[in-house]
GROMACS .gro file of C-alpha atoms in nm:
model
  511
    1MET     CA    1   0.000   0.000   0.000
    2PHE     CA    2   0.283   0.240   0.089
    3ALA     CA    3   0.454   0.162  -0.240
    4ALA     CA    4   0.133   0.241  -0.432
    5PHE     CA    5   0.105   0.569  -0.240
    6GLY     CA    6   0.461   0.660  -0.335
    7HIS     CA    7   0.398   0.575  -0.701
    8SER     CA    8   0.078   0.781  -0.701
    9LEU     CA    9   0.246   1.081  -0.538
   10ARG     CA   10   0.533   1.091  -0.787
   11LEU     CA   11   0.299   1.034  -1.082
   12ALA     CA   12   0.072   1.314  -0.958
   13ARG     CA   13   0.371   1.547  -0.953
   14ALA     CA   14   0.459   1.439  -1.308
   15GLY     CA   15   0.099   1.500  -1.414
   16PHE     CA   16   0.110   1.847  -1.264
   17VAL     CA   17   0.430   1.929  -1.453
   18PHE     CA   18   0.275   1.810  -1.780
   19ALA     CA   19  -0.040   2.015  -1.715
   20ARG     CA   20   0.151   2.325  -1.606
   21GLU     CA   21   0.369   2.320  -1.918
   22GLY     CA   22   0.059   2.292  -2.138
   23ALA     CA   23   0.122   1.940  -2.265
   24PHE     CA   24  -0.256   1.875  -2.280
   25VAL     CA   25  -0.350   2.201  -2.451
   26GLY     CA   26  -0.518   2.123  -2.782
   27VAL     CA   27  -0.629   1.772  -2.688
   28ASP     CA   28  -0.982   1.717  -2.819
   29PRO     CA   29  -1.210   1.622  -2.524
   30ALA     CA   30  -1.428   1.421  -2.763
   31LEU     CA   31  -1.141   1.172  -2.802
   32LEU     CA   32  -1.150   1.093  -2.430
   33PRO     CA   33  -1.398   0.882  -2.235
   34PRO     CA   34  -1.634   1.088  -2.015
   35VAL     CA   35  -1.433   1.012  -1.701
   36GLY     CA   36  -1.123   1.171  -1.859
   37ARG     CA   37  -1.279   1.504  -1.957
   38PRO     CA   38  -1.289   1.674  -1.613
   39PRO     CA   39  -0.915   1.608  -1.550
   40LEU     CA   40  -0.841   1.749  -1.897
   41ALA     CA   41  -1.037   2.065  -1.819
   42LEU     CA   42  -0.848   2.101  -1.487
   43ALA     CA   43  -0.513   2.048  -1.662
   44ASN     CA   44  -0.590   2.318  -1.918
   45LEU     CA   45  -0.703   2.550  -1.639
   46ILE     CA   46  -0.366   2.539  -1.462
   47ALA     CA   47  -0.158   2.549  -1.782
   48LYS     CA   48   0.066   2.846  -1.846
   49ARG     CA   49  -0.074   3.103  -2.082
   50ASN     CA   50   0.031   3.122  -2.448
   51VAL     CA   51   0.171   2.772  -2.470
   52GLU     CA   52   0.145   2.511  -2.745
   53GLY     CA   53   0.069   2.153  -2.656
   54LEU     CA   54   0.353   1.978  -2.837
   55SER     CA   55   0.627   2.218  -2.731
   56GLY     CA   56   0.487   2.203  -2.376
   57LEU     CA   57   0.523   1.825  -2.387
   58SER     CA   58   0.896   1.853  -2.458
   59ARG     CA   59   0.944   2.116  -2.187
   60ALA     CA   60   0.763   1.902  -1.931
   61ILE     CA   61   0.972   1.596  -2.011
   62ASP     CA   62   1.292   1.800  -1.982
   63ARG     CA   63   1.180   1.925  -1.640
   64LEU     CA   64   1.102   1.574  -1.514
   65GLY     CA   65   1.456   1.454  -1.570
   66PRO     CA   66   1.660   1.183  -1.742
   67SER     CA   67   1.419   0.892  -1.697
   68TYR     CA   68   1.135   1.079  -1.864
   69VAL     CA   69   1.366   1.206  -2.137
   70LYS     CA   70   1.457   0.844  -2.209
   71LEU     CA   71   1.085   0.749  -2.206
   72GLY     CA   72   1.009   1.033  -2.448
   73GLN     CA   73   1.288   0.927  -2.681
   74PHE     CA   74   1.164   0.570  -2.667
   75LEU     CA   75   0.802   0.674  -2.738
   76SER     CA   76   0.927   0.870  -3.038
   77THR     CA   77   0.991   0.526  -3.189
   78ARG     CA   78   0.624   0.427  -3.127
   79PRO     CA   79   0.400   0.650  -3.343
   80ASP     CA   80   0.140   0.373  -3.322
   81ILE     CA   81   0.091   0.472  -2.957
   82VAL     CA   82   0.148   0.848  -2.942
   83GLY     CA   83   0.068   0.948  -3.300
   84THR     CA   84   0.294   1.078  -3.574
   85LYS     CA   85   0.292   1.446  -3.467
   86VAL     CA   86   0.380   1.368  -3.106
   87ALA     CA   87   0.649   1.122  -3.217
   88LEU     CA   88   0.812   1.390  -3.432
   89GLU     CA   89   0.805   1.635  -3.141
   90LEU     CA   90   0.960   1.380  -2.905
   91GLU     CA   91   1.244   1.330  -3.152
   92SER     CA   92   1.363   1.680  -3.061
   93LEU     CA   93   1.433   1.581  -2.702
   94GLN     CA   94   1.802   1.630  -2.634
   95ASP     CA   95   1.953   1.380  -2.393
   96ARG     CA   96   2.206   1.632  -2.263
   97VAL     CA   97   2.288   1.691  -1.897
   98THR     CA   98   2.564   1.859  -1.700
   99PRO     CA   99   2.862   1.620  -1.705
  100MET     CA  100   3.003   1.478  -1.385
  101SER     CA  101   3.359   1.584  -1.314
  102ARG     CA  102   3.661   1.407  -1.457
  103ASP     CA  103   3.762   1.300  -1.103
  104VAL     CA  104   3.429   1.120  -1.046
  105ALA     CA  105   3.464   0.943  -1.382
  106VAL     CA  106   3.820   0.840  -1.296
  107GLY     CA  107   3.697   0.700  -0.964
  108ILE     CA  108   3.433   0.486  -1.140
  109ILE     CA  109   3.691   0.354  -1.388
  110GLU     CA  110   3.947   0.272  -1.118
  111ALA     CA  111   3.683   0.097  -0.903
  112GLY     CA  112   3.567  -0.108  -1.202
  113PHE     CA  113   3.913  -0.225  -1.307
  114GLY     CA  114   4.081  -0.225  -0.967
  115VAL     CA  115   4.385  -0.035  -1.099
  116LYS     CA  116   4.499   0.323  -1.131
  117ILE     CA  117   4.388   0.520  -1.438
  118GLU     CA  118   4.750   0.552  -1.555
  119THR     CA  119   4.770   0.174  -1.590
  120LEU     CA  120   4.485   0.174  -1.843
  121PHE     CA  121   4.532   0.498  -2.038
  122ALA     CA  122   4.831   0.705  -2.142
  123SER     CA  123   4.608   1.013  -2.110
  124PHE     CA  124   4.248   1.070  -2.004
  125GLY     CA  125   4.076   1.396  -2.091
  126GLU     CA  126   3.775   1.597  -1.980
  127PRO     CA  127   3.425   1.487  -2.090
  128VAL     CA  128   3.339   1.573  -2.450
  129ALA     CA  129   2.970   1.470  -2.436
  130ALA     CA  130   2.724   1.389  -2.157
  131ALA     CA  131   2.382   1.224  -2.153
  132SER     CA  132   2.146   1.090  -1.888
  133ILE     CA  133   2.308   0.747  -1.864
  134ALA     CA  134   2.671   0.804  -1.955
  135GLN     CA  135   2.933   1.050  -2.070
  136VAL     CA  136   3.224   1.020  -2.312
  137HIS     CA  137   3.589   1.113  -2.265
  138ARG     CA  138   3.869   1.122  -2.517
  139ALA     CA  139   4.174   0.924  -2.408
  140THR     CA  140   4.483   0.758  -2.553
  141VAL     CA  141   4.624   0.408  -2.509
  142ARG     CA  142   4.971   0.272  -2.575
  143THR     CA  143   5.005   0.014  -2.853
  144ASP     CA  144   5.293  -0.146  -3.040
  145GLU     CA  145   5.242   0.117  -3.311
  146GLY     CA  146   5.244   0.405  -3.063
  147GLU     CA  147   4.966   0.595  -2.887
  148LYS     CA  148   4.614   0.561  -3.025
  149ALA     CA  149   4.309   0.777  -2.954
  150VAL     CA  150   4.005   0.606  -2.800
  151ALA     CA  151   3.658   0.706  -2.683
  152VAL     CA  152   3.580   0.605  -2.324
  153LYS     CA  153   3.214   0.586  -2.221
  154VAL     CA  154   3.152   0.597  -1.844
  155LEU     CA  155   2.826   0.521  -1.661
  156ARG     CA  156   2.701   0.817  -1.455
  157ALA     CA  157   2.709   0.782  -1.078
  158GLY     CA  158   2.373   0.699  -0.915
  159VAL     CA  159   2.191   0.657  -1.246
  160GLU     CA  160   2.077   0.300  -1.181
  161ARG     CA  161   1.894   0.390  -0.858
  162ARG     CA  162   1.715   0.687  -1.020
  163PHE     CA  163   1.600   0.489  -1.321
  164ALA     CA  164   1.483   0.196  -1.105
  165ARG     CA  165   1.251   0.426  -0.907
  166ASP     CA  166   1.107   0.604  -1.210
  167LEU     CA  167   1.056   0.281  -1.405
  168ALA     CA  168   0.865   0.137  -1.106
  169ASP     CA  169   0.633   0.440  -1.126
  170MET     CA  170   0.583   0.384  -1.500
  171PHE     CA  171   0.501   0.016  -1.446
  172PHE     CA  172   0.240   0.115  -1.187
  173ALA     CA  173   0.075   0.359  -1.429
  174ALA     CA  174   0.086   0.110  -1.718
  175ARG     CA  175  -0.077  -0.171  -1.519
  176LEU     CA  176  -0.347   0.066  -1.395
  177SER     CA  177  -0.426   0.187  -1.748
  178GLU     CA  178  -0.456  -0.170  -1.877
  179ARG     CA  179  -0.706  -0.250  -1.604
  180VAL     CA  180  -0.935   0.044  -1.680
  181SER     CA  181  -0.902   0.091  -2.059
  182PRO     CA  182  -0.967  -0.164  -2.337
  183GLU     CA  183  -0.782   0.060  -2.587
  184ALA     CA  184  -0.481   0.068  -2.356
  185ARG     CA  185  -0.482  -0.312  -2.346
  186ARG     CA  186  -0.457  -0.321  -2.726
  187LEU     CA  187  -0.155  -0.089  -2.717
  188ARG     CA  188   0.009  -0.296  -2.440
  189PRO     CA  189   0.154  -0.020  -2.221
  190VAL     CA  190   0.302  -0.274  -1.978
  191GLN     CA  191   0.492  -0.431  -2.266
  192VAL     CA  192   0.606  -0.083  -2.372
  193VAL     CA  193   0.748  -0.011  -2.027
  194GLU     CA  194   0.902  -0.359  -2.013
  195THR     CA  195   1.073  -0.291  -2.345
  196LEU     CA  196   1.194   0.047  -2.219
  197ALA     CA  197   1.321  -0.111  -1.895
  198ARG     CA  198   1.500  -0.385  -2.088
  199SER     CA  199   1.652  -0.127  -2.321
  200VAL     CA  200   1.770   0.088  -2.028
  201ARG     CA  201   1.917  -0.214  -1.848
  202MET     CA  202   2.108  -0.305  -2.162
  203GLU     CA  203   2.224   0.054  -2.208
  204MET     CA  204   2.353   0.051  -1.850
  205ASP     CA  205   2.562  -0.261  -1.911
  206PHE     CA  206   2.828  -0.146  -2.153
  207ARG     CA  207   2.943  -0.502  -2.214
  208LEU     CA  208   2.616  -0.557  -2.401
  209GLU     CA  209   2.653  -0.238  -2.604
  210ALA     CA  210   3.010  -0.339  -2.684
  211ALA     CA  211   2.882  -0.679  -2.799
  212ALA     CA  212   2.626  -0.508  -3.024
  213ALA     CA  213   2.898  -0.288  -3.173
  214SER     CA  214   3.117  -0.594  -3.226
  215GLU     CA  215   2.838  -0.788  -3.398
  216TYR     CA  216   2.751  -0.489  -3.617
  217ALA     CA  217   3.120  -0.450  -3.710
  218GLU     CA  218   3.146  -0.819  -3.796
  219ASN     CA  219   2.834  -0.807  -4.013
  220SER     CA  220   2.959  -0.499  -4.201
  221ARG     CA  221   3.322  -0.612  -4.222
  222ASP     CA  222   3.304  -0.666  -4.599
  223ASP     CA  223   3.065  -0.380  -4.672
  224PRO     CA  224   3.244  -0.115  -4.879
  225GLU     CA  225   3.033   0.179  -4.758
  226MET     CA  226   2.970   0.142  -4.384
  227ARG     CA  227   3.158   0.017  -4.081
  228ALA     CA  228   3.163   0.033  -3.700
  229PRO     CA  229   3.445   0.124  -3.459
  230THR     CA  230   3.648  -0.156  -3.305
  231VAL     CA  231   3.592  -0.237  -2.937
  232ASP     CA  232   3.879  -0.244  -2.688
  233TRP     CA  233   3.762  -0.540  -2.480
  234ASP     CA  234   4.058  -0.516  -2.240
  235ARG     CA  235   3.931  -0.175  -2.128
  236THR     CA  236   3.558  -0.254  -2.122
  237THR     CA  237   3.349  -0.351  -1.817
  238ARG     CA  238   2.984  -0.316  -1.716
  239GLN     CA  239   3.036   0.054  -1.635
  240VAL     CA  240   3.308   0.147  -1.886
  241MET     CA  241   3.333   0.095  -2.262
  242THR     CA  242   3.637   0.181  -2.472
  243MET     CA  243   3.622   0.203  -2.850
  244GLU     CA  244   3.819   0.338  -3.142
  245TRP     CA  245   3.804   0.717  -3.162
  246ILE     CA  246   3.639   0.832  -3.486
  247ASP     CA  247   3.780   1.137  -3.661
  248GLY     CA  248   3.526   1.217  -3.929
  249VAL     CA  249   3.273   1.463  -4.065
  250PRO     CA  250   2.916   1.419  -3.934
  251LEU     CA  251   2.643   1.345  -4.186
  252ALA     CA  252   2.465   1.647  -4.038
  253ASP     CA  253   2.701   1.876  -4.234
  254PRO     CA  254   2.639   1.822  -4.611
  255GLU     CA  255   2.813   2.149  -4.706
  256ARG     CA  256   3.136   2.050  -4.532
  257LEU     CA  257   3.118   1.702  -4.683
  258ALA     CA  258   3.081   1.850  -5.031
  259ALA     CA  259   3.367   2.093  -4.967
  260LEU     CA  260   3.593   1.799  -4.878
  261GLY     CA  261   3.507   1.624  -5.205
  262PHE     CA  262   3.244   1.379  -5.084
  263ASP     CA  263   2.922   1.344  -5.286
  264PRO     CA  264   2.622   1.388  -5.051
  265ARG     CA  265   2.397   1.207  -5.300
  266GLU     CA  266   2.620   0.901  -5.297
  267LEU     CA  267   2.632   0.911  -4.916
  268ALA     CA  268   2.250   0.922  -4.906
  269ARG     CA  269   2.233   0.617  -5.132
  270ALA     CA  270   2.494   0.432  -4.925
  271LEU     CA  271   2.308   0.508  -4.600
  272ILE     CA  272   1.972   0.377  -4.727
  273GLN     CA  273   2.116   0.067  -4.889
  274SER     CA  274   2.333  -0.015  -4.588
  275PHE     CA  275   2.035   0.013  -4.354
  276LEU     CA  276   1.822  -0.218  -4.569
  277ARG     CA  277   2.111  -0.459  -4.614
  278HIS     CA  278   2.160  -0.489  -4.240
  279ALA     CA  279   1.787  -0.525  -4.174
  280LEU     CA  280   1.725  -0.786  -4.446
  281ARG     CA  281   2.057  -0.969  -4.473
  282ASP     CA  282   2.160  -0.968  -4.108
  283GLY     CA  283   1.830  -0.915  -3.925
  284PHE     CA  284   2.026  -0.677  -3.698
  285PHE     CA  285   2.014  -0.303  -3.755
  286HIS     CA  286   2.111   0.024  -3.588
  287ALA     CA  287   1.786   0.162  -3.446
  288ASP     CA  288   1.906   0.511  -3.350
  289MET     CA  289   2.006   0.640  -3.692
  290HIS     CA  290   1.988   1.014  -3.639
  291GLN     CA  291   2.257   1.211  -3.820
  292GLY     CA  292   2.463   1.272  -3.506
  293ASN     CA  293   2.542   0.901  -3.486
  294PHE     CA  294   2.708   0.880  -3.829
  295PHE     CA  295   3.038   1.017  -3.954
  296VAL     CA  296   3.227   0.997  -4.282
  297ASP     CA  297   3.591   0.894  -4.247
  298GLU     CA  298   3.877   1.003  -4.471
  299ASN     CA  299   3.811   0.710  -4.705
  300GLY     CA  300   3.449   0.813  -4.761
  301ARG     CA  301   3.311   0.525  -4.557
  302ILE     CA  302   3.018   0.592  -4.321
  303VAL     CA  303   3.101   0.503  -3.961
  304ALA     CA  304   2.820   0.431  -3.713
  305VAL     CA  305   2.852   0.503  -3.340
  306ASP     CA  306   2.629   0.462  -3.031
  307PHE     CA  307   2.493   0.106  -3.029
  308GLY     CA  308   2.266   0.139  -2.725
  309ILE     CA  309   1.946   0.085  -2.930
  310MET     CA  310   1.954  -0.197  -3.183
  311GLY     CA  311   1.676  -0.377  -3.369
  312ARG     CA  312   1.641  -0.743  -3.462
  313LEU     CA  313   1.421  -0.910  -3.723
  314GLY     CA  314   1.355  -1.281  -3.754
  315ARG     CA  315   1.334  -1.452  -4.092
  316LYS     CA  316   0.955  -1.413  -4.095
  317GLU     CA  317   0.977  -1.037  -4.033
  318ARG     CA  318   1.246  -0.996  -4.299
  319ARG     CA  319   1.034  -1.176  -4.556
  320PHE     CA  320   0.738  -0.965  -4.447
  321LEU     CA  321   0.928  -0.640  -4.504
  322ALA     CA  322   1.068  -0.742  -4.843
  323GLU     CA  323   0.739  -0.872  -4.981
  324ILE     CA  324   0.546  -0.570  -4.851
  325LEU     CA  325   0.777  -0.326  -5.028
  326PHE     CA  326   0.775  -0.528  -5.351
  327GLY     CA  327   0.400  -0.572  -5.335
  328PHE     CA  328   0.343  -0.197  -5.323
  329ILE     CA  329   0.589  -0.142  -5.608
  330ARG     CA  330   0.397  -0.393  -5.825
  331ARG     CA  331   0.055  -0.271  -5.698
  332ASP     CA  332  -0.017  -0.629  -5.595
  333TYR     CA  333  -0.235  -0.541  -5.298
  334LEU     CA  334  -0.380  -0.889  -5.262
  335ARG     CA  335  -0.029  -1.027  -5.214
  336VAL     CA  336   0.047  -0.759  -4.954
  337ALA     CA  337  -0.266  -0.862  -4.766
  338GLU     CA  338  -0.181  -1.233  -4.794
  339VAL     CA  339   0.164  -1.172  -4.645
  340HIS     CA  340   0.000  -1.016  -4.337
  341PHE     CA  341  -0.224  -1.320  -4.294
  342GLU     CA  342   0.054  -1.571  -4.362
  343ALA     CA  343   0.269  -1.405  -4.097
  344GLY     CA  344  -0.021  -1.432  -3.848
  345TYR     CA  345  -0.032  -1.055  -3.792
  346VAL     CA  346  -0.402  -1.014  -3.881
  347PRO     CA  347  -0.665  -1.240  -3.717
  348HIS     CA  348  -0.837  -1.480  -3.956
  349VAL     CA  349  -1.178  -1.349  -3.852
  350HIS     CA  350  -1.116  -1.086  -4.120
  351ARG     CA  351  -1.125  -1.149  -4.495
  352VAL     CA  352  -0.806  -1.121  -4.699
  353GLU     CA  353  -1.000  -0.943  -4.975
  354ASP     CA  354  -1.130  -0.677  -4.734
  355PHE     CA  355  -0.780  -0.614  -4.605
  356ALA     CA  356  -0.648  -0.589  -4.962
  357GLN     CA  357  -0.914  -0.328  -5.036
  358ALA     CA  358  -0.798  -0.120  -4.738
  359ILE     CA  359  -0.436  -0.147  -4.851
  360ARG     CA  360  -0.532  -0.030  -5.198
  361ALA     CA  361  -0.645   0.296  -5.037
  362ILE     CA  362  -0.282   0.346  -4.931
  363GLY     CA  363  -0.113   0.228  -5.247
  364GLU     CA  364  -0.309   0.395  -5.525
  365PRO     CA  365  -0.239   0.758  -5.422
  366ILE     CA  366   0.131   0.672  -5.422
  367HIS     CA  367   0.131   0.577  -5.789
  368SER     CA  368   0.001   0.920  -5.887
  369ARG     CA  369   0.325   1.081  -5.767
  370THR     CA  370   0.679   1.085  -5.894
  371ALA     CA  371   0.921   0.842  -5.734
  372ASP     CA  372   1.118   1.107  -5.545
  373GLN     CA  373   0.794   1.226  -5.378
  374ILE     CA  374   0.715   0.884  -5.232
  375SER     CA  375   0.820   0.824  -4.872
  376MET     CA  376   0.872   0.458  -4.794
  377ALA     CA  377   0.859   0.540  -4.423
  378LYS     CA  378   0.527   0.726  -4.462
  379LEU     CA  379   0.389   0.430  -4.655
  380LEU     CA  380   0.465   0.196  -4.365
  381THR     CA  381   0.317   0.448  -4.120
  382LEU     CA  382  -0.009   0.454  -4.315
  383LEU     CA  383  -0.001   0.076  -4.339
  384PHE     CA  384   0.017   0.041  -3.961
  385ASP     CA  385  -0.271   0.288  -3.926
  386ILE     CA  386  -0.482   0.060  -4.147
  387THR     CA  387  -0.380  -0.256  -3.963
  388ALA     CA  388  -0.521  -0.113  -3.639
  389LEU     CA  389  -0.867  -0.127  -3.801
  390PHE     CA  390  -0.814  -0.500  -3.856
  391ASP     CA  391  -0.709  -0.580  -3.499
  392MET     CA  392  -0.344  -0.629  -3.589
  393THR     CA  393  -0.155  -0.671  -3.263
  394THR     CA  394   0.130  -0.427  -3.219
  395ARG     CA  395   0.459  -0.579  -3.334
  396VAL     CA  396   0.732  -0.393  -3.147
  397GLU     CA  397   1.010  -0.505  -3.380
  398LEU     CA  398   0.820  -0.387  -3.689
  399VAL     CA  399   0.728  -0.053  -3.534
  400LEU     CA  400   1.092   0.002  -3.436
  401LEU     CA  401   1.192  -0.081  -3.792
  402GLN     CA  402   0.935   0.162  -3.933
  403LYS     CA  403   1.043   0.441  -3.701
  404THR     CA  404   1.408   0.383  -3.785
  405MET     CA  405   1.317   0.401  -4.152
  406VAL     CA  406   1.149   0.738  -4.091
  407VAL     CA  407   1.470   0.872  -3.934
  408VAL     CA  408   1.714   0.727  -4.188
  409GLU     CA  409   1.498   0.846  -4.477
  410GLY     CA  410   1.495   1.197  -4.329
  411VAL     CA  411   1.874   1.198  -4.292
  412ALA     CA  412   1.916   1.072  -4.651
  413ARG     CA  413   1.682   1.336  -4.794
  414LYS     CA  414   1.878   1.612  -4.622
  415LEU     CA  415   2.181   1.486  -4.812
  416ASP     CA  416   1.985   1.446  -5.137
  417PRO     CA  417   1.641   1.618  -5.149
  418GLN     CA  418   1.565   1.445  -5.483
  419LEU     CA  419   1.638   1.098  -5.349
  420ASN     CA  420   1.434   0.827  -5.523
  421MET     CA  421   1.369   0.585  -5.238
  422TRP     CA  422   1.234   0.308  -5.460
  423SER     CA  423   1.517   0.294  -5.714
  424THR     CA  424   1.767   0.325  -5.429
  425SER     CA  425   1.610   0.039  -5.233
  426GLU     CA  426   1.531  -0.194  -5.523
  427PRO     CA  427   1.881  -0.346  -5.567
  428VAL     CA  428   1.900  -0.453  -5.202
  429VAL     CA  429   1.537  -0.566  -5.165
  430GLY     CA  430   1.535  -0.736  -5.507
  431ALA     CA  431   1.859  -0.920  -5.440
  432TRP     CA  432   1.731  -1.043  -5.103
  433ILE     CA  433   1.406  -1.170  -5.256
  434ALA     CA  434   1.592  -1.342  -5.540
  435GLU     CA  435   1.828  -1.513  -5.297
  436ASN     CA  436   1.583  -1.600  -5.019
  437LEU     CA  437   1.249  -1.650  -5.196
  438GLY     CA  438   1.372  -1.774  -5.534
  439PRO     CA  439   1.389  -2.131  -5.669
  440ARG     CA  440   1.738  -2.199  -5.531
  441ARG     CA  441   1.641  -2.114  -5.175
  442ARG     CA  442   1.321  -2.319  -5.205
  443LEU     CA  443   1.529  -2.618  -5.312
  444GLU     CA  444   1.760  -2.560  -5.017
  445ASP     CA  445   1.459  -2.546  -4.782
  446ILE     CA  446   1.324  -2.870  -4.927
  447ALA     CA  447   1.664  -3.036  -4.884
  448ARG     CA  448   1.686  -2.915  -4.524
  449ASN     CA  449   1.338  -3.046  -4.448
  450LEU     CA  450   1.418  -3.379  -4.612
  451SER     CA  451   1.728  -3.402  -4.397
  452SER     CA  452   1.517  -3.337  -4.086
  453VAL     CA  453   1.263  -3.598  -4.197
  454GLY     CA  454   1.543  -3.848  -4.260
  455GLY     CA  455   1.683  -3.782  -3.916
  456PHE     CA  456   1.345  -3.847  -3.754
  457LEU     CA  457   1.296  -4.164  -3.957
  458ALA     CA  458   1.643  -4.288  -3.866
  459GLU     CA  459   1.574  -4.226  -3.499
  460ALA     CA  460   1.223  -4.375  -3.505
  461PRO     CA  461   1.319  -4.744  -3.449
  462ARG     CA  462   1.544  -4.657  -3.154
  463ARG     CA  463   1.279  -4.433  -3.003
  464LEU     CA  464   1.016  -4.705  -3.041
  465GLU     CA  465   1.250  -4.956  -2.873
  466GLU     CA  466   1.298  -4.714  -2.584
  467ILE     CA  467   0.923  -4.673  -2.554
  468ALA     CA  468   0.876  -5.049  -2.559
  469GLY     CA  469   1.144  -5.088  -2.290
  470LEU     CA  470   0.968  -4.836  -2.070
  471LEU     CA  471   0.641  -5.016  -2.123
  472ASP     CA  472   0.803  -5.351  -2.026
  473ALA     CA  473   0.936  -5.194  -1.707
  474SER     CA  474   0.592  -5.056  -1.630
  475ALA     CA  475   0.445  -5.400  -1.697
  476ARG     CA  476   0.665  -5.553  -1.431
  477ILE     CA  477   0.562  -5.287  -1.181
  478GLN     CA  478   0.195  -5.326  -1.268
  479ALA     CA  479   0.192  -5.701  -1.206
  480ASP     CA  480  -0.169  -5.693  -1.096
  481PHE     CA  481  -0.278  -5.612  -1.449
  482SER     CA  482  -0.407  -5.904  -1.644
  483SER     CA  483  -0.162  -6.007  -1.916
  484ALA     CA  484  -0.420  -5.976  -2.192
  485ASN     CA  485  -0.526  -5.628  -2.092
  486TRP     CA  486  -0.165  -5.515  -2.051
  487ARG     CA  487  -0.060  -5.641  -2.395
  488ARG     CA  488  -0.353  -5.456  -2.546
  489ALA     CA  489  -0.252  -5.136  -2.363
  490GLU     CA  490   0.109  -5.185  -2.473
  491ARG     CA  491   0.009  -5.217  -2.837
  492VAL     CA  492  -0.208  -4.905  -2.811
  493ALA     CA  493   0.080  -4.710  -2.655
  494VAL     CA  494   0.331  -4.823  -2.917
  495TRP     CA  495   0.097  -4.738  -3.203
  496THR     CA  496   0.022  -4.400  -3.039
  497ALA     CA  497   0.393  -4.324  -3.019
  498PHE     CA  498   0.434  -4.428  -3.382
  499PHE     CA  499   0.156  -4.197  -3.499
  500ILE     CA  500   0.304  -3.907  -3.299
  501LEU     CA  501   0.639  -3.957  -3.471
  502PHE     CA  502   0.465  -3.997  -3.807
  503SER     CA  503   0.272  -3.670  -3.753
  504ILE     CA  504   0.598  -3.488  -3.675
  505VAL     CA  505   0.751  -3.621  -3.996
  506ILE     CA  506   0.452  -3.506  -4.201
  507TYR     CA  507   0.462  -3.161  -4.039
  508LEU     CA  508   0.829  -3.119  -4.125
  509TRP     CA  509   0.768  -3.239  -4.480
  510ARG     CA  510   0.495  -2.978  -4.533
  511HIS     CA  511   0.687  -2.693  -4.370
   0.00000   0.00000   0.00000
């Protein structure tokens, strides 16, 4: 009870801050249930004068501190929950705080490694960037080739305790909303907070971020246009991560890139194709692709940094993405609808033909525009709006993909305003479909299934003997059974086991 009181008190304070900053100004009361309209009227009554709702939302989140800034940034990746306009406003949240002193950072490093700072680094500078969870210092290390510059990321003191308290408040609010609102249950706020909590926990363990950077670097090792910094594992712990220092020009500065001889249009193409290649080929993509996280090195290769938020796609989701994009290109709306049903995203209580009709309402307006006017990210946003009408359960991994596509498309269009998203994407998407959905891959799938069937068939006699042995042992224990009845039960059991194995074989053959 006391815990609930504490949650309620802190949430009430947060609600007051939101109301005071005008975060609810402009909300249509008709969109709320009757019970929610009086609180809205009270919130607007205490709001500051001459404020705008969306800007007030950002100001309120900034006032509430790092945990709410992180929540806002996370919700900016979920336009299905907060809406497109709010998501775009939340993107502007800057995760910047006053850095802790160099001495405090040195103390954390020395406590984590159990040695003096001079043992680890030849030099260790002042912080160059600070956020709610960590801050970054430039340092140098001694190598056989001489001193090398590195970036050292250090977890902020006390951050874990603060986030734990605020996340507990958010869980309390999410569970309460699911109990009282059917619409909230569809949007799964508890799952949203769980995802945020899991993301924050991973961001606070720099060994996991280092592993993500290492995997990303391995996947892109042979890519000619994008790479990731190398991780210094000897100087990485849960609270400290050391990586290669990147000297490059940020993608946010097209004029400087052009002045140095780099072609912004080629960089835009490379960024889009690399993102799709990682999503489709690897099923592992950078999910925080704002322009501040990408630099161009002296060789013209794009270098990604900050691997705290990553996305994963299974084979089913990758096929879904590729076929959806190709289906819209070909105006094959029935196929787009079938892919949704085959993936199990839309309940079978709905008709495929009705869903295809709804998708046509998205696709046809696109084909009346020139290719450079078509936003692939906007297309997916509209698609998810339609799927809500057909009870499609929120797929967090697909929404994260869609939001990342919105960001990366925006960065690419700043480099090349005339970017043709479809012609740029077609080589990567087409190659993936040819390789993974073409005749050769189908033959490989058949061969793999045949191998699995053969393995089951080869194991079947031994398994049946084991079953028979177990039945014999049971027969000795159950001596009071009549021999005729027991033999009949044994035969039934053996045949049952055989049919179970046979059903498994048939399932593998068909799938």
